[in-house]
């Protein structure tokens, strides 16, 4: 099992700002979403690359599990509850949890791999996924 980490891509800049590590769990798939010439592209990031220290690429990191497309979020407002473990999500700086962008399920980062049901509105099935497995592909992502 991977150690939990607390970094996800910033929706504004596309780069992380809170930490130098991405939360990675071997049960979910990390996908990097980029926009190249106005076209969205999706790259599956192998676990070995995602676990590298200081892995930063421009784009949005999506965590796919059970057809949910989770994105790390700073969850504003008090009293939010994880919809998986039913415990409260504490308010603090940084991105405290994940939200499925298709069905709005909110949970702790470590709880996303325990989402009990498949997403009712999955968009992951329509994504055209490419594998980020070569040095050339890795370099092209850095330049975005």
PDB file of N, CA, C and O in Angstrom, residues 13 20-21 25 35 37 43 48 50 52 57 62 94 112 115 118 121-123 127 136-137 144:
ATOM      1  N   UNK A  13      -3.571  27.188 -11.690  1.00  0.00           N
ATOM      2  CA  UNK A  13      -2.289  27.253 -12.383  1.00  0.00           C
ATOM      3  C   UNK A  13      -1.930  25.971 -13.110  1.00  0.00           C
ATOM      4  O   UNK A  13      -1.089  25.984 -13.986  1.00  0.00           O
ATOM      5  N   UNK A  20       5.040  18.606  -2.529  1.00  0.00           N
ATOM      6  CA  UNK A  20       5.747  18.149  -3.711  1.00  0.00           C
ATOM      7  C   UNK A  20       5.434  16.698  -4.036  1.00  0.00           C
ATOM      8  O   UNK A  20       6.138  16.082  -4.794  1.00  0.00           O
ATOM      9  N   UNK A  21       4.366  16.143  -3.464  1.00  0.00           N
ATOM     10  CA  UNK A  21       4.007  14.765  -3.735  1.00  0.00           C
ATOM     11  C   UNK A  21       2.531  14.644  -4.098  1.00  0.00           C
ATOM     12  O   UNK A  21       1.698  15.299  -3.511  1.00  0.00           O
ATOM     13  N   UNK A  25      -2.501   5.930  -5.000  1.00  0.00           N
ATOM     14  CA  UNK A  25      -2.943   4.654  -4.443  1.00  0.00           C
ATOM     15  C   UNK A  25      -2.993   3.658  -5.580  1.00  0.00           C
ATOM     16  O   UNK A  25      -3.543   3.953  -6.642  1.00  0.00           O
ATOM     17  N   UNK A  35      -4.630  20.190 -22.082  1.00  0.00           N
ATOM     18  CA  UNK A  35      -5.289  20.805 -23.236  1.00  0.00           C
ATOM     19  C   UNK A  35      -4.191  21.235 -24.187  1.00  0.00           C
ATOM     20  O   UNK A  35      -3.346  22.061 -23.843  1.00  0.00           O
ATOM     21  N   UNK A  37      -3.635  22.715 -27.981  1.00  0.00           N
ATOM     22  CA  UNK A  37      -4.276  23.361 -29.127  1.00  0.00           C
ATOM     23  C   UNK A  37      -5.800  23.277 -29.047  1.00  0.00           C
ATOM     24  O   UNK A  37      -6.482  22.998 -30.028  1.00  0.00           O
ATOM     25  N   UNK A  43      -3.689  11.205 -20.357  1.00  0.00           N
ATOM     26  CA  UNK A  43      -2.551  10.304 -20.293  1.00  0.00           C
ATOM     27  C   UNK A  43      -2.619   9.480 -19.013  1.00  0.00           C
ATOM     28  O   UNK A  43      -2.712  10.045 -17.925  1.00  0.00           O
ATOM     29  N   UNK A  48       4.906   3.937 -11.188  1.00  0.00           N
ATOM     30  CA  UNK A  48       6.325   4.243 -10.954  1.00  0.00           C
ATOM     31  C   UNK A  48       6.637   5.718 -11.222  1.00  0.00           C
ATOM     32  O   UNK A  48       7.448   6.323 -10.525  1.00  0.00           O
ATOM     33  N   UNK A  50       4.271   8.239 -11.155  1.00  0.00           N
ATOM     34  CA  UNK A  50       3.486   9.031 -10.205  1.00  0.00           C
ATOM     35  C   UNK A  50       4.115   9.060  -8.821  1.00  0.00           C
ATOM     36  O   UNK A  50       3.956  10.032  -8.087  1.00  0.00           O
ATOM     37  N   UNK A  52       7.289   9.189  -8.152  1.00  0.00           N
ATOM     38  CA  UNK A  52       8.553   9.928  -8.106  1.00  0.00           C
ATOM     39  C   UNK A  52       8.396  11.184  -7.264  1.00  0.00           C
ATOM     40  O   UNK A  52       7.374  11.864  -7.331  1.00  0.00           O
ATOM     41  N   UNK A  57       3.603  18.083 -13.455  1.00  0.00           N
ATOM     42  CA  UNK A  57       3.330  18.300 -14.873  1.00  0.00           C
ATOM     43  C   UNK A  57       2.145  19.231 -14.980  1.00  0.00           C
ATOM     44  O   UNK A  57       1.235  19.188 -14.160  1.00  0.00           O
ATOM     45  N   UNK A  62      -6.312  13.537 -12.507  1.00  0.00           N
ATOM     46  CA  UNK A  62      -7.583  12.868 -12.247  1.00  0.00           C
ATOM     47  C   UNK A  62      -7.291  11.518 -11.623  1.00  0.00           C
ATOM     48  O   UNK A  62      -6.405  10.797 -12.080  1.00  0.00           O
ATOM     49  N   UNK A  94      -4.957  24.002   1.864  1.00  0.00           N
ATOM     50  CA  UNK A  94      -4.672  22.937   0.904  1.00  0.00           C
ATOM     51  C   UNK A  94      -5.925  22.206   0.486  1.00  0.00           C
ATOM     52  O   UNK A  94      -7.044  22.583   0.819  1.00  0.00           O
ATOM     53  N   UNK A 112     -11.278   7.500  -1.346  1.00  0.00           N
ATOM     54  CA  UNK A 112     -11.789   7.402  -2.715  1.00  0.00           C
ATOM     55  C   UNK A 112     -11.728   5.980  -3.262  1.00  0.00           C
ATOM     56  O   UNK A 112     -12.548   5.604  -4.091  1.00  0.00           O
ATOM     57  N   UNK A 115     -15.028   3.892  -2.447  1.00  0.00           N
ATOM     58  CA  UNK A 115     -16.353   4.338  -2.920  1.00  0.00           C
ATOM     59  C   UNK A 115     -17.184   3.087  -3.213  1.00  0.00           C
ATOM     60  O   UNK A 115     -16.785   2.257  -4.027  1.00  0.00           O
ATOM     61  N   UNK A 118     -20.395   2.261  -8.250  1.00  0.00           N
ATOM     62  CA  UNK A 118     -19.870   2.869  -9.468  1.00  0.00           C
ATOM     63  C   UNK A 118     -20.547   4.217  -9.675  1.00  0.00           C
ATOM     64  O   UNK A 118     -21.680   4.433  -9.250  1.00  0.00           O
ATOM     65  N   UNK A 121     -22.901   8.648 -13.401  1.00  0.00           N
ATOM     66  CA  UNK A 121     -22.756   9.488 -14.603  1.00  0.00           C
ATOM     67  C   UNK A 121     -21.316   9.499 -15.100  1.00  0.00           C
ATOM     68  O   UNK A 121     -20.723  10.565 -15.239  1.00  0.00           O
ATOM     69  N   UNK A 122     -20.725   8.353 -15.386  1.00  0.00           N
ATOM     70  CA  UNK A 122     -19.289   8.335 -15.703  1.00  0.00           C
ATOM     71  C   UNK A 122     -18.950   8.950 -17.061  1.00  0.00           C
ATOM     72  O   UNK A 122     -19.609   8.675 -18.054  1.00  0.00           O
ATOM     73  N   UNK A 123     -17.912   9.799 -17.056  1.00  0.00           N
ATOM     74  CA  UNK A 123     -17.390  10.331 -18.317  1.00  0.00           C
ATOM     75  C   UNK A 123     -16.093   9.640 -18.697  1.00  0.00           C
ATOM     76  O   UNK A 123     -15.631   9.788 -19.825  1.00  0.00           O
ATOM     77  N   UNK A 127     -13.361   8.864 -22.436  1.00  0.00           N
ATOM     78  CA  UNK A 127     -12.022   9.453 -22.555  1.00  0.00           C
ATOM     79  C   UNK A 127     -11.158   8.601 -23.472  1.00  0.00           C
ATOM     80  O   UNK A 127     -11.166   7.387 -23.381  1.00  0.00           O
ATOM     81  N   UNK A 136       9.967  10.557 -24.333  1.00  0.00           N
ATOM     82  CA  UNK A 136       9.499  11.588 -25.270  1.00  0.00           C
ATOM     83  C   UNK A 136       8.128  12.105 -24.857  1.00  0.00           C
ATOM     84  O   UNK A 136       7.884  13.311 -24.870  1.00  0.00           O
ATOM     85  N   UNK A 137       7.224  11.213 -24.471  1.00  0.00           N
ATOM     86  CA  UNK A 137       5.890  11.633 -24.026  1.00  0.00           C
ATOM     87  C   UNK A 137       5.998  12.447 -22.749  1.00  0.00           C
ATOM     88  O   UNK A 137       5.336  13.469 -22.596  1.00  0.00           O
ATOM     89  N   UNK A 144       4.065  21.605 -21.929  1.00  0.00           N
ATOM     90  CA  UNK A 144       2.711  22.183 -22.044  1.00  0.00           C
ATOM     91  C   UNK A 144       2.540  23.374 -21.148  1.00  0.00           C
ATOM     92  O   UNK A 144       3.101  23.490 -20.125  1.00  0.00           O
TER      93      UNK A 144
END
